[in-house]
Amino acid sequence: MNDTVQDFEQICADYYASWYRFHPQAAVEIGIYTYAGSLPPYDENSHRALIVLHEELITALDELSSSELDPDHLLDYQVLQGAAYLERKNLLLQDWRYHRPQDYLPIHALYQLQIRPLPDAAKQFLLLLQATPEYLSGARQLLSLRAEQIPAIWAKSAVAEATAGADFIDSLAVVEQWQQIPDLEYELQEASRAVREFATFIQHELCPRAQGVFACGREYFEDLLHFQHGLPITVDALYAFGQQLFEETRQALLEVESQLRGDGEPAVFPQALFTEHPQAKSLIRAYQQAMVEARSWLQEHRLVTMPVMEDLRVIETPEFLRHRIPFAAYQEPAPNDPAQQGYYYVTPAQGDELSGHNTVAIRHTSVHEAYPGHHLQFVTANMRSTSRTPIRLLNASATLYEGWALYCEMLMSEQGFLDQPLSRYVLLRDRLWRALRVLIDIDLHVNQLSAKAAAQRMVDELGFEPQQARAEVAWYTESPTVPMSYATGWSMICKLRVHQQQQQGFDLTRFHDQLLSCGSVALLVVIQHVFGVDTAQNIVNDLFTNTTK
């Protein structure tokens, strides 16, 4: 280890020792529990201190001789430099304290303590409960100062999340894990009351005044493309890519529909084709079975190296998350979890809602969320020393983890696991959905499309139910560039595989292992690191011809 590497590691250690205090929940997610009983500070001194922390980091990185770093440390350097630039800019231009009421809620922080292997979880849990009333009282004062800056859609989402969150807190009274806490019932009641009052405050005081703009704008959107996702492209190039993919996928889907229906009538979501689904009481069991089958099939066919230690529990989606998760989702384990136990969330359904949980879709979803999708990828990242550095764990890019999961659906179809008659239809339907996300992502944040118009477009183009479309668009407004990442990442992996297949001695398993060897950071950065800068540039040129910056 040379002096430059030592200097870089010391810079990182000093930076994160301070950074964790401002982001206690993110720290818990990667296994750092120093501030597990705290909520993010929002006083003016803390806000200024965090800005200064990033300025000092940027200066220290600029002064470092990065050319003397080995490839793995250079990758970390590149990712950290981009992350520091983005967070500093966000703090200066989009101060979360005045326009993101949802970020004050302690619900997810409480839930994290329930699923993470903390040695003193009960103590930290009590500290969070006790801090909640005063914390939310201060939040109300700040939000009142500039309520007009709050986007109406965020205020409405925060009401739903707070209401469901209060119910979640009430439900914790019977959780065995917390029974040792003194005066548990009283502490839960006080925290729940504070969250309900916060919801009422948002609904009656903020919602009538909320008229802020959720769009991040072209400049910041392109900053995210460049510094978070490693993509040296313009918004316009990305939009053109999305349009082409959407039209190509639409035509392929219509052809499959015509074959299935036998009459050539286009209907993007013919639900009559999906009448086979489990009963409501058997829903979790159906997902569990599909997950086990995918895992067994993958072990037999060895398409990618399986982690030595891992576990995945299929459970009902926590109630406070259900308004955001209509079907299923995944929660990865912390890197220091010895069991590497992830959670596969399935949202309960009744009546007509069960058609979305049809047997074909369940199988596809289990490939995407479990094996070889999210669970395998995140656990693989956790098990490698170079890919579980704080830098890589805290700066994941959806171009890799969502691009990989979408690619896995295609892979498991090619290899014969997703072999039901309707599997090709589901594959293309989901790809069309992800292609449309590219367009709506940009339209919302750059082209001034309203949330209402975006939701209607999903209803018209995809046949979504209005409520589902509104829920989709709500999270798109909060997470610029994440929606575009699914289809963009999938396309890059497909291009990369074609390129590598032309090389002598290509091995599919080795290709997948290489792709997952660097963690969850920006896919194009991983391609540069593993497969070479020229290969990465060729992929960009193929997908975004003559549009690089």
PDB file of C-alpha atoms in Angstrom, residues 153-266:
ATOM      1  CA  ILE A 153     -47.804  15.598  -4.494  1.00  0.00           C
ATOM      2  CA  TRP A 154     -45.123  15.253  -1.801  1.00  0.00           C
ATOM      3  CA  ALA A 155     -47.365  16.719   0.869  1.00  0.00           C
ATOM      4  CA  LYS A 156     -50.123  14.293  -0.057  1.00  0.00           C
ATOM      5  CA  SER A 157     -47.720  11.329  -0.032  1.00  0.00           C
ATOM      6  CA  ALA A 158     -46.369  12.397   3.356  1.00  0.00           C
ATOM      7  CA  VAL A 159     -49.894  12.374   4.808  1.00  0.00           C
ATOM      8  CA  ALA A 160     -50.434   8.811   3.589  1.00  0.00           C
ATOM      9  CA  GLU A 161     -47.040   7.675   4.847  1.00  0.00           C
ATOM     10  CA  ALA A 162     -47.459   9.329   8.252  1.00  0.00           C
ATOM     11  CA  THR A 163     -50.947   7.889   8.723  1.00  0.00           C
ATOM     12  CA  ALA A 164     -49.771   4.380   7.848  1.00  0.00           C
ATOM     13  CA  GLY A 165     -46.654   4.941   9.947  1.00  0.00           C
ATOM     14  CA  ALA A 166     -48.661   5.771  13.048  1.00  0.00           C
ATOM     15  CA  ASP A 167     -50.610   2.545  12.597  1.00  0.00           C
ATOM     16  CA  PHE A 168     -47.301   0.708  12.289  1.00  0.00           C
ATOM     17  CA  ILE A 169     -46.048   2.193  15.558  1.00  0.00           C
ATOM     18  CA  ASP A 170     -49.266   1.113  17.280  1.00  0.00           C
ATOM     19  CA  SER A 171     -48.734  -2.441  16.028  1.00  0.00           C
ATOM     20  CA  LEU A 172     -45.328  -2.652  17.712  1.00  0.00           C
ATOM     21  CA  ALA A 173     -46.900  -3.050  21.145  1.00  0.00           C
ATOM     22  CA  VAL A 174     -47.139  -6.813  20.610  1.00  0.00           C
ATOM     23  CA  VAL A 175     -43.715  -7.331  19.018  1.00  0.00           C
ATOM     24  CA  GLU A 176     -41.754  -9.642  21.308  1.00  0.00           C
ATOM     25  CA  GLN A 177     -38.465  -7.973  20.405  1.00  0.00           C
ATOM     26  CA  TRP A 178     -39.466  -4.782  22.271  1.00  0.00           C
ATOM     27  CA  GLN A 179     -41.206  -6.211  25.343  1.00  0.00           C
ATOM     28  CA  GLN A 180     -38.190  -5.553  27.586  1.00  0.00           C
ATOM     29  CA  ILE A 181     -38.470  -1.787  27.050  1.00  0.00           C
ATOM     30  CA  PRO A 182     -39.754   0.020  30.177  1.00  0.00           C
ATOM     31  CA  ASP A 183     -43.113   1.786  29.701  1.00  0.00           C
ATOM     32  CA  LEU A 184     -43.271   0.517  26.123  1.00  0.00           C
ATOM     33  CA  GLU A 185     -46.985   1.185  25.711  1.00  0.00           C
ATOM     34  CA  TYR A 186     -46.632   4.802  26.839  1.00  0.00           C
ATOM     35  CA  GLU A 187     -43.615   5.480  24.611  1.00  0.00           C
ATOM     36  CA  LEU A 188     -45.366   3.978  21.591  1.00  0.00           C
ATOM     37  CA  GLN A 189     -48.502   6.001  22.260  1.00  0.00           C
ATOM     38  CA  GLU A 190     -46.543   9.250  22.498  1.00  0.00           C
ATOM     39  CA  ALA A 191     -44.618   8.573  19.288  1.00  0.00           C
ATOM     40  CA  SER A 192     -47.758   7.475  17.455  1.00  0.00           C
ATOM     41  CA  ARG A 193     -49.639  10.555  18.631  1.00  0.00           C
ATOM     42  CA  ALA A 194     -46.830  12.811  17.398  1.00  0.00           C
ATOM     43  CA  VAL A 195     -46.830  11.158  13.972  1.00  0.00           C
ATOM     44  CA  ARG A 196     -50.630  11.437  13.675  1.00  0.00           C
ATOM     45  CA  GLU A 197     -50.476  15.102  14.638  1.00  0.00           C
ATOM     46  CA  PHE A 198     -47.778  15.579  12.014  1.00  0.00           C
ATOM     47  CA  ALA A 199     -50.060  14.000   9.402  1.00  0.00           C
ATOM     48  CA  THR A 200     -52.915  16.288  10.449  1.00  0.00           C
ATOM     49  CA  PHE A 201     -50.603  19.293  10.308  1.00  0.00           C
ATOM     50  CA  ILE A 202     -49.491  18.433   6.780  1.00  0.00           C
ATOM     51  CA  GLN A 203     -53.037  17.835   5.602  1.00  0.00           C
ATOM     52  CA  HIS A 204     -54.592  20.957   7.095  1.00  0.00           C
ATOM     53  CA  GLU A 205     -51.706  23.422   7.243  1.00  0.00           C
ATOM     54  CA  LEU A 206     -49.333  22.472   4.426  1.00  0.00           C
ATOM     55  CA  CYS A 207     -51.476  20.893   1.706  1.00  0.00           C
ATOM     56  CA  PRO A 208     -53.576  24.044   1.144  1.00  0.00           C
ATOM     57  CA  ARG A 209     -50.373  26.081   0.703  1.00  0.00           C
ATOM     58  CA  ALA A 210     -48.201  23.505  -1.085  1.00  0.00           C
ATOM     59  CA  GLN A 211     -47.481  24.554  -4.653  1.00  0.00           C
ATOM     60  CA  GLY A 212     -43.776  23.860  -5.042  1.00  0.00           C
ATOM     61  CA  VAL A 213     -42.035  22.427  -8.089  1.00  0.00           C
ATOM     62  CA  PHE A 214     -40.862  18.823  -7.824  1.00  0.00           C
ATOM     63  CA  ALA A 215     -38.849  18.905 -11.076  1.00  0.00           C
ATOM     64  CA  CYS A 216     -35.095  18.950 -10.502  1.00  0.00           C
ATOM     65  CA  GLY A 217     -34.396  20.599 -13.882  1.00  0.00           C
ATOM     66  CA  ARG A 218     -32.118  19.774 -16.794  1.00  0.00           C
ATOM     67  CA  GLU A 219     -28.838  20.790 -15.144  1.00  0.00           C
ATOM     68  CA  TYR A 220     -29.247  18.682 -12.022  1.00  0.00           C
ATOM     69  CA  PHE A 221     -30.725  15.773 -13.992  1.00  0.00           C
ATOM     70  CA  GLU A 222     -27.613  15.706 -16.178  1.00  0.00           C
ATOM     71  CA  ASP A 223     -25.432  16.046 -13.076  1.00  0.00           C
ATOM     72  CA  LEU A 224     -27.089  12.888 -11.765  1.00  0.00           C
ATOM     73  CA  LEU A 225     -26.505  11.130 -15.078  1.00  0.00           C
ATOM     74  CA  HIS A 226     -22.821  12.052 -15.020  1.00  0.00           C
ATOM     75  CA  PHE A 227     -21.849  11.822 -11.345  1.00  0.00           C
ATOM     76  CA  GLN A 228     -24.191   9.166  -9.931  1.00  0.00           C
ATOM     77  CA  HIS A 229     -24.613   6.907 -12.942  1.00  0.00           C
ATOM     78  CA  GLY A 230     -21.353   7.596 -14.801  1.00  0.00           C
ATOM     79  CA  LEU A 231     -23.190   8.326 -18.056  1.00  0.00           C
ATOM     80  CA  PRO A 232     -21.458  10.967 -20.253  1.00  0.00           C
ATOM     81  CA  ILE A 233     -24.640  11.749 -22.175  1.00  0.00           C
ATOM     82  CA  THR A 234     -27.228  14.495 -22.504  1.00  0.00           C
ATOM     83  CA  VAL A 235     -30.867  14.387 -21.510  1.00  0.00           C
ATOM     84  CA  ASP A 236     -31.796  14.621 -25.180  1.00  0.00           C
ATOM     85  CA  ALA A 237     -29.689  11.576 -26.041  1.00  0.00           C
ATOM     86  CA  LEU A 238     -31.307   9.603 -23.247  1.00  0.00           C
ATOM     87  CA  TYR A 239     -34.779  10.633 -24.376  1.00  0.00           C
ATOM     88  CA  ALA A 240     -34.085   9.543 -27.952  1.00  0.00           C
ATOM     89  CA  PHE A 241     -32.870   6.193 -26.615  1.00  0.00           C
ATOM     90  CA  GLY A 242     -36.060   5.817 -24.572  1.00  0.00           C
ATOM     91  CA  GLN A 243     -38.297   6.644 -27.525  1.00  0.00           C
ATOM     92  CA  GLN A 244     -36.617   4.073 -29.733  1.00  0.00           C
ATOM     93  CA  LEU A 245     -36.756   1.356 -27.080  1.00  0.00           C
ATOM     94  CA  PHE A 246     -40.403   2.115 -26.329  1.00  0.00           C
ATOM     95  CA  GLU A 247     -41.466   1.847 -29.966  1.00  0.00           C
ATOM     96  CA  GLU A 248     -39.432  -1.308 -30.613  1.00  0.00           C
ATOM     97  CA  THR A 249     -40.838  -2.964 -27.510  1.00  0.00           C
ATOM     98  CA  ARG A 250     -44.389  -1.863 -28.276  1.00  0.00           C
ATOM     99  CA  GLN A 251     -44.252  -3.450 -31.721  1.00  0.00           C
ATOM    100  CA  ALA A 252     -42.818  -6.696 -30.355  1.00  0.00           C
ATOM    101  CA  LEU A 253     -45.505  -6.771 -27.672  1.00  0.00           C
ATOM    102  CA  LEU A 254     -48.317  -6.200 -30.161  1.00  0.00           C
ATOM    103  CA  GLU A 255     -47.034  -9.104 -32.244  1.00  0.00           C
ATOM    104  CA  VAL A 256     -47.057 -11.398 -29.220  1.00  0.00           C
ATOM    105  CA  GLU A 257     -50.534 -10.200 -28.252  1.00  0.00           C
ATOM    106  CA  SER A 258     -51.792 -10.934 -31.737  1.00  0.00           C
ATOM    107  CA  GLN A 259     -50.445 -14.469 -31.511  1.00  0.00           C
ATOM    108  CA  LEU A 260     -52.012 -15.001 -28.091  1.00  0.00           C
ATOM    109  CA  ARG A 261     -55.393 -13.514 -28.923  1.00  0.00           C
ATOM    110  CA  GLY A 262     -55.640 -14.779 -32.469  1.00  0.00           C
ATOM    111  CA  ASP A 263     -57.513 -11.706 -33.679  1.00  0.00           C
ATOM    112  CA  GLY A 264     -54.806  -9.079 -34.029  1.00  0.00           C
ATOM    113  CA  GLU A 265     -56.633  -6.631 -31.767  1.00  0.00           C
ATOM    114  CA  PRO A 266     -54.096  -4.561 -29.793  1.00  0.00           C
TER     115      PRO A 266
END
